[in-house]
Short mmCIF file of C-alpha atoms in Angstrom, two decimals:
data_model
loop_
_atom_site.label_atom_id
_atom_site.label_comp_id
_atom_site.label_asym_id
_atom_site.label_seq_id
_atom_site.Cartn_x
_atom_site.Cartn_y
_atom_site.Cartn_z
CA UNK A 8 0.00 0.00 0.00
CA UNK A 9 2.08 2.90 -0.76
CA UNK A 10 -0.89 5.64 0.32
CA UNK A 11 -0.45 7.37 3.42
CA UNK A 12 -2.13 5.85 6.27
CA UNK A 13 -2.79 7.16 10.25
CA UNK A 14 -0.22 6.33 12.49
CA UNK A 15 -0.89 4.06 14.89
CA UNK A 16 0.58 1.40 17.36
CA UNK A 17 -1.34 -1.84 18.05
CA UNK A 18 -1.41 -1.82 21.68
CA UNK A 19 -3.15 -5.00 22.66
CA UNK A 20 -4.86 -8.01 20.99
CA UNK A 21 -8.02 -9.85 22.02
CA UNK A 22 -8.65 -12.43 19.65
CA UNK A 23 -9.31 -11.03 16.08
CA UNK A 24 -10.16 -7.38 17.66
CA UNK A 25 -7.04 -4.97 17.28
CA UNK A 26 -6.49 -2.27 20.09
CA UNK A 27 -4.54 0.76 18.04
CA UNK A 28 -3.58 3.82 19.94
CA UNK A 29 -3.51 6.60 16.97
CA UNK A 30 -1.94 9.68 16.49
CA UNK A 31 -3.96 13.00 16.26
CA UNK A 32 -4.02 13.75 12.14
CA UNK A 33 -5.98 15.81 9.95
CA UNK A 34 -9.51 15.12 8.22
CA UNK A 35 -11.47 16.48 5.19
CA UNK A 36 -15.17 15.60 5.71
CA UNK A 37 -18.54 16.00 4.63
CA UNK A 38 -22.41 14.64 6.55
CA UNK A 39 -24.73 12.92 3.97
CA UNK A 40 -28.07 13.81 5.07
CA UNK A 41 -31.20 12.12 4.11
CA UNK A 42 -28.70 8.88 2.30
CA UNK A 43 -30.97 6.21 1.38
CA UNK A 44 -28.22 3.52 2.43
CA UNK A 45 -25.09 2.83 3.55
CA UNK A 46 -23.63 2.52 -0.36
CA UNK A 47 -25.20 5.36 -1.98
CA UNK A 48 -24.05 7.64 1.24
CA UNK A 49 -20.72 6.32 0.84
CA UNK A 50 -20.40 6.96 -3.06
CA UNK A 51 -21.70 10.86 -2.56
CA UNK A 52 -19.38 11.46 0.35
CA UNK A 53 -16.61 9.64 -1.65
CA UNK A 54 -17.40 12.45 -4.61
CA UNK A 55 -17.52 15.41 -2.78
CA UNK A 56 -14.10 14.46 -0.99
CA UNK A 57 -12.12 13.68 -3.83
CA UNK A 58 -13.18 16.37 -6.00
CA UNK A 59 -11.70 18.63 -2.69
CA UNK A 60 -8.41 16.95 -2.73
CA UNK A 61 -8.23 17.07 -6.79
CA UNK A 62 -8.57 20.63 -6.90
CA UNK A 63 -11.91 22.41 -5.18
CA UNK A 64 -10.48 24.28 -2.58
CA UNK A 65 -8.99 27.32 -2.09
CA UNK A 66 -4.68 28.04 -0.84
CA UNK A 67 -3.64 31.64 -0.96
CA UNK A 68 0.01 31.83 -1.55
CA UNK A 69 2.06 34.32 -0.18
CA UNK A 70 4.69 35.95 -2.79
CA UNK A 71 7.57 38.01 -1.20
CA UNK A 72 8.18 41.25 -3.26
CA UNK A 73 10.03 44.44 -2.86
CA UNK A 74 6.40 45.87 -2.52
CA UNK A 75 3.48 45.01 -2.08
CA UNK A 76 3.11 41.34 -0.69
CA UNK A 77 0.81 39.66 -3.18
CA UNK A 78 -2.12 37.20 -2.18
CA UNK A 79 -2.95 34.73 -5.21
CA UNK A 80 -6.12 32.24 -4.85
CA UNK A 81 -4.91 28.98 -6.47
CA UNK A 82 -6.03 25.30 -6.67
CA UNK A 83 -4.15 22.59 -4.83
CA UNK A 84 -4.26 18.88 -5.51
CA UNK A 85 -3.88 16.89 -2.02
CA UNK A 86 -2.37 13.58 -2.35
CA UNK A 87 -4.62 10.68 -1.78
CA UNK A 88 -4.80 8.58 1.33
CA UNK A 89 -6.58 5.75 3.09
CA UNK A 90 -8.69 4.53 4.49
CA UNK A 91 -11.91 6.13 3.57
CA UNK A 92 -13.68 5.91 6.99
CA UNK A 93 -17.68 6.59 7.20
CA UNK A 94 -19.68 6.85 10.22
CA UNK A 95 -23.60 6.56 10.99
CA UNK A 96 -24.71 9.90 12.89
CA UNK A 97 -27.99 11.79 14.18
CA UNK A 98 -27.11 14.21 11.15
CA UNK A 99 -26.40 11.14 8.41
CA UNK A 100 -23.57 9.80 7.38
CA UNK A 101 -20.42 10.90 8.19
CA UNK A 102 -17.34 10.50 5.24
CA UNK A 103 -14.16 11.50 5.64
CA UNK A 104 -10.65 11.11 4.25
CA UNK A 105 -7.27 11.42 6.07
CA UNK A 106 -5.29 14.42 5.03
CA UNK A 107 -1.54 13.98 4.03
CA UNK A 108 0.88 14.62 7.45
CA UNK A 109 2.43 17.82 5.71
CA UNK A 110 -0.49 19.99 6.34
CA UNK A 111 -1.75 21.54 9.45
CA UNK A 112 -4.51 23.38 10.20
CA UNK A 113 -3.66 26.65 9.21
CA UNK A 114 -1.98 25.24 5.97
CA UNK A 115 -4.50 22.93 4.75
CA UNK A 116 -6.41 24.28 1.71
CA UNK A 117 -9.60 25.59 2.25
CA UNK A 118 -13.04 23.24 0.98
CA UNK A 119 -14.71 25.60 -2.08
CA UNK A 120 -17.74 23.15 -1.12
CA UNK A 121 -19.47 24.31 2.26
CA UNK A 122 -20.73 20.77 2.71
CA UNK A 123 -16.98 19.69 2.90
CA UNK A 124 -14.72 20.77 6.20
CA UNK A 125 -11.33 20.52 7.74
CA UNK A 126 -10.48 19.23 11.09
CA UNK A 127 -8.42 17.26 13.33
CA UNK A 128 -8.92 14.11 14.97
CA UNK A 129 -7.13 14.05 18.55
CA UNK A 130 -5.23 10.66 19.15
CA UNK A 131 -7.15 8.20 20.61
CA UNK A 132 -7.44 4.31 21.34
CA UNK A 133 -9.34 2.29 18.81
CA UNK A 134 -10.82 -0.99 18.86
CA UNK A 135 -10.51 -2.42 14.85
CA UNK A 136 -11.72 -5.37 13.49
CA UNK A 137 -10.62 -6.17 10.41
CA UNK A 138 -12.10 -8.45 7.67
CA UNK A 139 -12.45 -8.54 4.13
CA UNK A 140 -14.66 -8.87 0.84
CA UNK A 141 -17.80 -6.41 -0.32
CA UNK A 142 -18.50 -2.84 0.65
CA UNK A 143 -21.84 -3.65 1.67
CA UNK A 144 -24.72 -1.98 4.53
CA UNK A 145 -24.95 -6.15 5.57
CA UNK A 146 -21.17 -6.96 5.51
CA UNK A 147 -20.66 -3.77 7.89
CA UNK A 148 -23.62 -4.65 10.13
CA UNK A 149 -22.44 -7.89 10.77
CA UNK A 150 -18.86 -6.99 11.48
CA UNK A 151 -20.22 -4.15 14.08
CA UNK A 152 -22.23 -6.98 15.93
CA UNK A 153 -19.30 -8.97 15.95
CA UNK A 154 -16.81 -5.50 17.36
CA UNK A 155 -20.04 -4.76 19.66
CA UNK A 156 -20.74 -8.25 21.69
CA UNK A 157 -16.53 -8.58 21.81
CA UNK A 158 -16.48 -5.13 23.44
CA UNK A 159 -19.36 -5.83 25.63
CA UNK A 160 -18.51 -9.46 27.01
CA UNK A 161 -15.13 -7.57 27.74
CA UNK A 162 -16.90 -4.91 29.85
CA UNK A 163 -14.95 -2.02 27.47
CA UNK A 164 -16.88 0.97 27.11
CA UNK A 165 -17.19 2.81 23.50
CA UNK A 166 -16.80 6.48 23.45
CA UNK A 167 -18.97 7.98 19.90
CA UNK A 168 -20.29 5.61 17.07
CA UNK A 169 -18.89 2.76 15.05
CA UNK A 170 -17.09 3.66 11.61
CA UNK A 171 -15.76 1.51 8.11
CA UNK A 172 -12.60 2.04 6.99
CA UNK A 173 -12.21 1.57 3.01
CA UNK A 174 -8.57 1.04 2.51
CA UNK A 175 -8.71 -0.12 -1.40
CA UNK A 176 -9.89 1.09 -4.63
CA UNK A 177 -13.27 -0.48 -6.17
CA UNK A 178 -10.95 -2.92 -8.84
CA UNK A 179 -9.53 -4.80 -5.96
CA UNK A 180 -11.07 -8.08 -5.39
CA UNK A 181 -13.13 -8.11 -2.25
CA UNK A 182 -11.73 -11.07 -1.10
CA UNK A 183 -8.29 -9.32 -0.91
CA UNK A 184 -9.72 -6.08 0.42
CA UNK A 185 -9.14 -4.42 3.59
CA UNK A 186 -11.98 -3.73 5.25
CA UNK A 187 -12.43 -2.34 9.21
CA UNK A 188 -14.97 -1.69 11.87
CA UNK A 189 -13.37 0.69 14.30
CA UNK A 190 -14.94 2.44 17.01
CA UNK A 191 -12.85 4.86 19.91
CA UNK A 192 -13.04 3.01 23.71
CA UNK A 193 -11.88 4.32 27.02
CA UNK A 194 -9.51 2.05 27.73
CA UNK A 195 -7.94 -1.64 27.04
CA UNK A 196 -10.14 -5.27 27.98
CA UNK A 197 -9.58 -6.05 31.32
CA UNK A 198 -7.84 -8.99 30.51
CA UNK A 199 -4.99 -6.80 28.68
CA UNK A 200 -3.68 -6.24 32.74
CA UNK A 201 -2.98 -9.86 33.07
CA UNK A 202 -0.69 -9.55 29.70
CA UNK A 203 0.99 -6.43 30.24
CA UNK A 204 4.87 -6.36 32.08
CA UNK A 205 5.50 -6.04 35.57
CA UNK A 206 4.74 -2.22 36.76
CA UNK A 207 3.35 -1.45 32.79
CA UNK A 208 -0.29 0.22 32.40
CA UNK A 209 -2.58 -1.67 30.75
CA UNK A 210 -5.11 1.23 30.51
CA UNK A 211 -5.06 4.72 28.54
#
């Protein structure tokens, strides 16, 4: 995979659930209101993103002169990344895309499409489970019930809603596709404690 990804360190393992402790990175988003499904939501959030990072948005470039300084609206492409994550909210559905790790707030071009903002996610601890084949509404509701009853037999508590992550194009075969449920938690499985070194936290 050679687009950038989040970084993250897997912190603990509980069978085939993942516990990633992520760093805080950028986001370009966008809410689908009124989607009629979890496919058609994802294909219009998918749209409005990557026409942002192929060119609708605006960077003002500062040019150094003798006199005056000069501010110039221009279009920037943004290098692609993964994985395209989408979340279920009260306002719809929720798509975003990871921005590439050289912009910051202040740098990162500004959306020409109100629908479509900037904004960072703060690092947090994940729980992932990762599977493959379709993008489909029934694929991702299965997987969720799977994240949700290994979450709740382990007594960890989930902090906002559960999200896909789309880490591969639509020519991919879906049996070699990565495909995630993800969802943030307060803090590691109780049975992480009995893993974890002598005098090591097992909680964040």
């Amino acid at each position: 995979m050679s687009l950038e990804q989040p970084n993250y360190d897997v912190v603990y393992r509980d069978g085939d659930i993942e516990y990633r402790q992520y760093e805080p990175y950028l986001v370009s988003e966008t809410v689908i209101e009124n989607a009629g499904d979890y496919n058609s939501a994802g294909n219009e959030g998918f749209r409005r993103l990557f026409r942002y990072i192929t060119g609708s948005n605006r960077a003002q470039a500062k040019i150094a002169m003798t006199a005056p300084v000069a501010q110039t609206p221009t279009s920037e492409k943004i290098a692609m990344t993964v994985p395209v994550q989408q979340t279920d909210s009260a306002e719809g559905w929720r798509v975003a895309f990871m921005l590439p790790t050289q912009y910051t707030l202040e740098t990162a071009p500004q959306p020409t499409d109100p629908r479509v903002r900037v904004r960072e996610m703060p690092g947090r601890l994940m729980a992932v489970l990762r599977y493959s084949g379709r993008w489909t509404e029934s694929n991702f509701a299965r997987k969720k019930s799977v994240l949700l009853d290994a979450l709740k037999s382990e007594s960890v508590t989930m902090v906002g809603e559960i999200q896909s992550a789309l880490y591969d194009p639509p020519y991919m075969p879906p049996f070699l596709r990565r495909n995630e449920v993800m969802v943030e938690v307060s803090q590691l499985p109780a049975s992480a404690a009995a893993t974890a070194p002598a005098g090591q936290a097992a909680a964040y």
